[in-house]
Short mmCIF file of C-alpha atoms in Angstrom, two decimals:
data_model
loop_
_atom_site.label_atom_id
_atom_site.label_comp_id
_atom_site.label_asym_id
_atom_site.label_seq_id
_atom_site.Cartn_x
_atom_site.Cartn_y
_atom_site.Cartn_z
CA THR A 1 0.00 0.00 0.00
CA VAL A 2 2.61 2.57 1.00
CA TRP A 3 4.68 1.62 -2.05
CA SER A 4 1.81 2.74 -4.29
CA TYR A 5 1.50 6.05 -2.48
CA ALA A 6 5.24 6.61 -2.61
CA THR A 7 5.34 5.83 -6.31
CA VAL A 8 3.16 8.86 -6.95
CA ARG A 9 4.94 10.84 -4.20
CA TYR A 10 1.81 11.11 -2.06
CA ASN A 11 2.38 11.09 1.70
CA ALA A 12 -0.72 10.09 3.63
CA PRO A 13 0.64 10.56 7.17
CA ALA A 14 -2.03 8.58 9.02
CA LEU A 15 -1.69 5.65 6.65
CA PHE A 16 2.10 5.67 6.78
CA ASP A 17 2.03 5.86 10.59
CA GLU A 18 -0.37 2.92 10.87
CA VAL A 19 1.54 0.80 8.38
CA ALA A 20 4.82 1.59 10.17
CA ALA A 21 3.37 0.53 13.52
CA GLU A 22 2.13 -2.75 12.08
CA ALA A 23 5.15 -3.44 9.88
CA THR A 24 7.59 -2.81 12.72
CA GLN A 25 6.15 -5.89 14.43
CA LYS A 26 6.33 -8.03 11.28
CA VAL A 27 9.59 -7.22 9.49
CA GLY A 28 10.90 -10.66 10.37
CA GLN A 29 8.37 -12.03 7.91
CA PHE A 30 9.47 -9.75 5.05
CA ASN A 31 11.60 -11.03 2.21
CA PRO A 32 14.51 -8.85 1.02
CA GLN A 33 12.42 -7.11 -1.64
CA GLY A 34 9.74 -6.32 0.94
CA LEU A 35 12.32 -4.82 3.27
CA ALA A 36 13.83 -2.70 0.50
CA ASN A 37 10.45 -1.58 -0.85
CA THR A 38 9.23 -0.63 2.61
CA VAL A 39 12.09 1.71 3.49
CA TRP A 40 12.15 3.02 -0.10
CA SER A 41 8.50 4.02 0.28
CA TYR A 42 9.10 5.94 3.50
CA ALA A 43 12.25 7.60 2.19
CA THR A 44 10.61 8.60 -1.07
CA VAL A 45 7.89 10.60 0.70
CA ARG A 46 10.29 11.62 3.52
CA HIS A 47 8.04 10.10 6.17
CA ASN A 48 9.76 9.69 9.54
CA ALA A 49 9.46 6.17 10.98
CA PRO A 50 12.50 5.56 13.21
CA ALA A 51 11.25 2.35 14.86
CA LEU A 52 10.50 0.86 11.46
CA PHE A 53 13.91 1.87 10.09
CA ASP A 54 15.59 0.33 13.15
CA GLU A 55 13.77 -2.97 12.70
CA VAL A 56 14.33 -3.09 8.95
CA ALA A 57 18.04 -2.37 9.44
CA ALA A 58 18.35 -5.23 11.92
CA GLU A 59 16.46 -7.66 9.69
CA ALA A 60 18.17 -6.57 6.47
CA THR A 61 21.56 -7.01 8.12
CA GLN A 62 20.64 -10.64 8.81
CA LYS A 63 19.32 -11.23 5.27
CA VAL A 64 21.82 -9.15 3.30
CA GLY A 65 23.13 -12.18 1.41
CA GLN A 66 19.64 -12.78 -0.01
CA PHE A 67 19.31 -9.28 -1.52
CA ASN A 68 19.82 -8.73 -5.21
CA PRO A 69 21.94 -5.74 -6.25
CA GLN A 70 18.90 -3.50 -6.80
CA GLY A 71 17.59 -4.31 -3.34
CA LEU A 72 20.95 -3.51 -1.77
CA ALA A 73 21.13 -0.19 -3.61
CA ASN A 74 17.54 0.77 -2.83
CA THR A 75 17.95 -0.06 0.83
CA VAL A 76 21.05 2.03 1.44
CA TRP A 77 19.64 4.81 -0.77
CA SER A 78 16.61 4.91 1.52
CA TYR A 79 18.68 5.27 4.67
CA ALA A 80 20.93 7.86 3.06
CA THR A 81 17.96 9.84 1.74
CA VAL A 82 16.44 10.27 5.20
CA ARG A 83 19.91 10.58 6.77
CA TYR A 84 19.22 7.64 9.06
CA ASN A 85 22.37 6.23 10.61
CA ALA A 86 22.57 2.44 10.37
CA PRO A 87 26.29 1.62 10.42
CA ALA A 88 25.91 -2.17 10.85
CA LEU A 89 23.59 -2.28 7.85
CA PHE A 90 25.92 -0.15 5.73
CA ASP A 91 28.90 -2.33 6.69
CA GLU A 92 27.06 -5.53 5.75
CA VAL A 93 25.78 -4.05 2.48
CA ALA A 94 29.28 -2.86 1.57
CA ALA A 95 30.68 -6.34 2.17
CA GLU A 96 27.90 -7.96 0.14
CA ALA A 97 28.12 -5.40 -2.65
CA THR A 98 31.79 -6.19 -3.15
CA GLN A 99 30.77 -9.80 -3.82
CA LYS A 100 28.08 -8.72 -6.30
CA VAL A 101 29.71 -5.68 -7.90
CA GLY A 102 29.70 -7.26 -11.35
CA GLN A 103 25.93 -7.72 -11.13
CA PHE A 104 25.08 -4.06 -10.53
CA ASN A 105 23.57 -2.08 -13.40
CA PRO A 106 25.07 1.35 -14.01
CA GLN A 107 22.58 4.16 -13.50
#
């Protein structure tokens, strides 16, 4: 749901707050694409959700090896865009990206 809103750059604060509250409890069930799409959505509309970003960072750090290059890039872009400090996540993504550097598409 929030991905659709973010795609058209429409921030519906009440919706984003409710989804963040629910998603924070369920990020362990998200696959890598779901994790990346979730933080991308919040970053795209610049919606503040620190608890969600904390939980996604912890989960993504554990699943970093399952991310494709686009998911890695979108995830760290999201944190950088909202200037959210997640050093463990960035360290893990950097290590994984070095393994997958030949798979990244230039943009």
